[in-house]
Short mmCIF file of C-alpha atoms in Angstrom, two decimals:
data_model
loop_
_atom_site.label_atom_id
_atom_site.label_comp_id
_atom_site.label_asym_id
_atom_site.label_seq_id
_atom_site.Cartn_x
_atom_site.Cartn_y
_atom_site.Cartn_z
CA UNK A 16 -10.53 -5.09 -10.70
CA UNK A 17 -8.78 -2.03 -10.20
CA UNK A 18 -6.00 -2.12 -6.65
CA UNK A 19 -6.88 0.17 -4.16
CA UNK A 20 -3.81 2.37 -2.84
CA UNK A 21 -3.97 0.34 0.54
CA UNK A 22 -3.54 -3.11 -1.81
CA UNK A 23 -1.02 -1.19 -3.82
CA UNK A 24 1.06 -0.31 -0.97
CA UNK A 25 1.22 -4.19 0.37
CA UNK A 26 2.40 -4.93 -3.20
CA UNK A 27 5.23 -2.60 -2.81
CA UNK A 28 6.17 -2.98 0.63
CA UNK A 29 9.49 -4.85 -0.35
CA UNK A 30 10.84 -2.92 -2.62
CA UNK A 31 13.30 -0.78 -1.74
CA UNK A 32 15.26 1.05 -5.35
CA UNK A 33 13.16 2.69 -7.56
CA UNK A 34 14.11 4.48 -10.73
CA UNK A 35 14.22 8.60 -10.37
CA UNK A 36 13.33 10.38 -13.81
CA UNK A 37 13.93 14.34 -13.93
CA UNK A 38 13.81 16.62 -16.58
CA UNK A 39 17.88 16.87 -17.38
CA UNK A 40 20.04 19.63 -16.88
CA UNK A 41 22.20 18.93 -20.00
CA UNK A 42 19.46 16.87 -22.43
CA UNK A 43 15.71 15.55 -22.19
CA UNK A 44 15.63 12.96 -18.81
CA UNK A 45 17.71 11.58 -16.33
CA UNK A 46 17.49 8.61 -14.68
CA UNK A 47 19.44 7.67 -11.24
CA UNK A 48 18.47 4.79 -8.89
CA UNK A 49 16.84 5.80 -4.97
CA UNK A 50 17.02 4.15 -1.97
CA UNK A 51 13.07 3.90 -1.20
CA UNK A 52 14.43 2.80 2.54
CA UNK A 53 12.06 -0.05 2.25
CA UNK A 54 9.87 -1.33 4.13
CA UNK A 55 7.40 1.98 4.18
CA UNK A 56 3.57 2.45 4.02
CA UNK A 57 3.07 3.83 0.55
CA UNK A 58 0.29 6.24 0.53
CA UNK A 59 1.53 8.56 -2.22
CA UNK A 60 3.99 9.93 -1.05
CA UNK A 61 7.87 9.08 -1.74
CA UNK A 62 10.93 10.46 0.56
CA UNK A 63 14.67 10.63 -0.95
CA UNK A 64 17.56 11.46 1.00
CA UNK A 65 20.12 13.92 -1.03
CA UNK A 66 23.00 15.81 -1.02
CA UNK A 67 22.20 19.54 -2.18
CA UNK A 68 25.02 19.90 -4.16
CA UNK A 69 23.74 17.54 -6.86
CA UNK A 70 22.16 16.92 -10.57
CA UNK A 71 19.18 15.81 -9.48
CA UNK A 72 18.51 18.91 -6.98
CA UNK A 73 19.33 21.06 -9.43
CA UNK A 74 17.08 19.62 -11.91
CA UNK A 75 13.98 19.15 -9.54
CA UNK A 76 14.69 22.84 -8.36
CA UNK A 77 13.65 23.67 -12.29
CA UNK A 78 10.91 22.00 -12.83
CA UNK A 79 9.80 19.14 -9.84
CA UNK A 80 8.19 16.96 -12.55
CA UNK A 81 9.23 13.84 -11.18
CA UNK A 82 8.21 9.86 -12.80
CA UNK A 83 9.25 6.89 -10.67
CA UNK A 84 9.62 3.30 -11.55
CA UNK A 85 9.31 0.39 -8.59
CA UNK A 86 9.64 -3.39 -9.64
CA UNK A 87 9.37 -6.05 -7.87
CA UNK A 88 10.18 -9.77 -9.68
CA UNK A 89 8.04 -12.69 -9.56
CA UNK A 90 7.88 -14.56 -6.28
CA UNK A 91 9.25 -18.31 -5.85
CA UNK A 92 5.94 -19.68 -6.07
CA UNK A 93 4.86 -18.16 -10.01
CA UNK A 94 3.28 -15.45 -8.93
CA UNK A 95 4.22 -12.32 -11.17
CA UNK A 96 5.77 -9.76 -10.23
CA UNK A 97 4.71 -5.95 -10.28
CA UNK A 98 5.91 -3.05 -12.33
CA UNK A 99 4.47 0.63 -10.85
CA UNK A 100 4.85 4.24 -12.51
CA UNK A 101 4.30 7.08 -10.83
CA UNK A 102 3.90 10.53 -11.66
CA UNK A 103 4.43 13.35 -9.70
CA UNK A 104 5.96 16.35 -7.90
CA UNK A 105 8.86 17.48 -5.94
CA UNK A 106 9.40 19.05 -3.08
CA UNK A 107 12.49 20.01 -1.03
CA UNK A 108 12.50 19.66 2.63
CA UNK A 109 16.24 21.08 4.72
CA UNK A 110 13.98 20.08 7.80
CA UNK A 111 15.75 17.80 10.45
CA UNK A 112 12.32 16.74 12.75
CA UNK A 113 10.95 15.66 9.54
CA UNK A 114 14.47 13.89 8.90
CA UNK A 115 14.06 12.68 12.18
CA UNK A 116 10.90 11.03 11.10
CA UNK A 117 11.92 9.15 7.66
CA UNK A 118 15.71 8.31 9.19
CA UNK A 119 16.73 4.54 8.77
CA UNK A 120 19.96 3.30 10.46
CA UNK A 121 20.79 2.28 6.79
CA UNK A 122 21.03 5.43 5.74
CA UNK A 123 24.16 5.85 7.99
CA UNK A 124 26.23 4.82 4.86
CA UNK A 125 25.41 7.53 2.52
CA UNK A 126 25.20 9.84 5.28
CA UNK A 127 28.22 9.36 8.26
CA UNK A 128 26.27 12.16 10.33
CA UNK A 129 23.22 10.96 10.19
CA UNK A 130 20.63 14.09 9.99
CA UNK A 131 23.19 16.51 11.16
CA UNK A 132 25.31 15.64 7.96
CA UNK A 133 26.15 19.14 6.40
CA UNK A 134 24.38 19.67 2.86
CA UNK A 135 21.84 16.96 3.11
CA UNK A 136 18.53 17.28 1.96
CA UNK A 137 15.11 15.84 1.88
CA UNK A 138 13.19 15.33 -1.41
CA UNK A 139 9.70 14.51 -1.12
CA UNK A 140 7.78 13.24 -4.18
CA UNK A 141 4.06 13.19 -4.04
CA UNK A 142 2.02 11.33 -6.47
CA UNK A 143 -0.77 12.63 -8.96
CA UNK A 144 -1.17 9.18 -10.40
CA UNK A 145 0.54 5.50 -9.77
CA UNK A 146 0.52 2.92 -12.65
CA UNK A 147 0.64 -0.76 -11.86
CA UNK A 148 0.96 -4.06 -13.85
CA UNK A 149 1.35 -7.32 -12.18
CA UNK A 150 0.81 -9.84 -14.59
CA UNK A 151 -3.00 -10.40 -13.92
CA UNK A 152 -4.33 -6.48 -13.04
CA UNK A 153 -3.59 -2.87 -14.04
CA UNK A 154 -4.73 -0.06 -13.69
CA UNK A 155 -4.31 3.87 -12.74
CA UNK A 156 -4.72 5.46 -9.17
CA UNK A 157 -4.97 9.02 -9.38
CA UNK A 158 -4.58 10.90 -6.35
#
């Protein structure tokens, strides 16, 4: 039986680092870990809290191919846990109402100024297609 997004999105609702892939600046991928703030709805789309001045901005300026990894380990009771892939794009967002609306108090430690902290930025990835594996189903959502 193949999740739904919706059931997806409960599966993920914990998880709060994922695994950022870009196309490298200086060889074939990079890989950084992201604060997924979590707690969030999952319907596709991902949001990232930057600095401009950074690797990854400059690689998802060049080409916003973007892969990211959640994982989630097995509960207390035996239940597996879930891996999920997704693919998808970038997009950059210097917007502070839609900062306003994706702001977490947590975020207050990256970020001393909160949305009015000079250079930040907003990277929004939205999925083509999320992977999932937990154990007992699998499947692809493509959106």
């Amino acid at each position: 039986m193949t999740l739904t997004l919706p059931e997806l999105a409960k599966k993920m609702k914990k998880i709060d680092f994922c695994m950022m892939v870009t196309k490298s600046e200086f060889g074939p991928i990079a890989s950084r870990p992201m604060s997924n703030n979590g707690e969030v709805d999952y319907d596709g789309d991902s949001y990232f809290f930057s600095y401009t001045d950074t690797a990854k901005i400059r690689e998802l300026t060049a080409d916003p191919t973007v892969s990211l990894t959640f994982t989630a380990p097995p509960s207390l009771l035996g239940k597996p846990g879930i891996f999920v892939a997704v693919e998808g794009r970038a997009s950059l967002i210097a917007d502070k109402a839609v900062f306003d609306a994706h702001w977490t108090s947590d975020l207050d430690r990256w970020f001393p100024e909160g949305i009015d902290t000079p250079g930040i930025i907003l990277i929004k990835v939205h999925a083509d297609s999320v992977r999932y594996w937990d154990g007992e189903e699998n499947g692809t959502i493509r959106l």
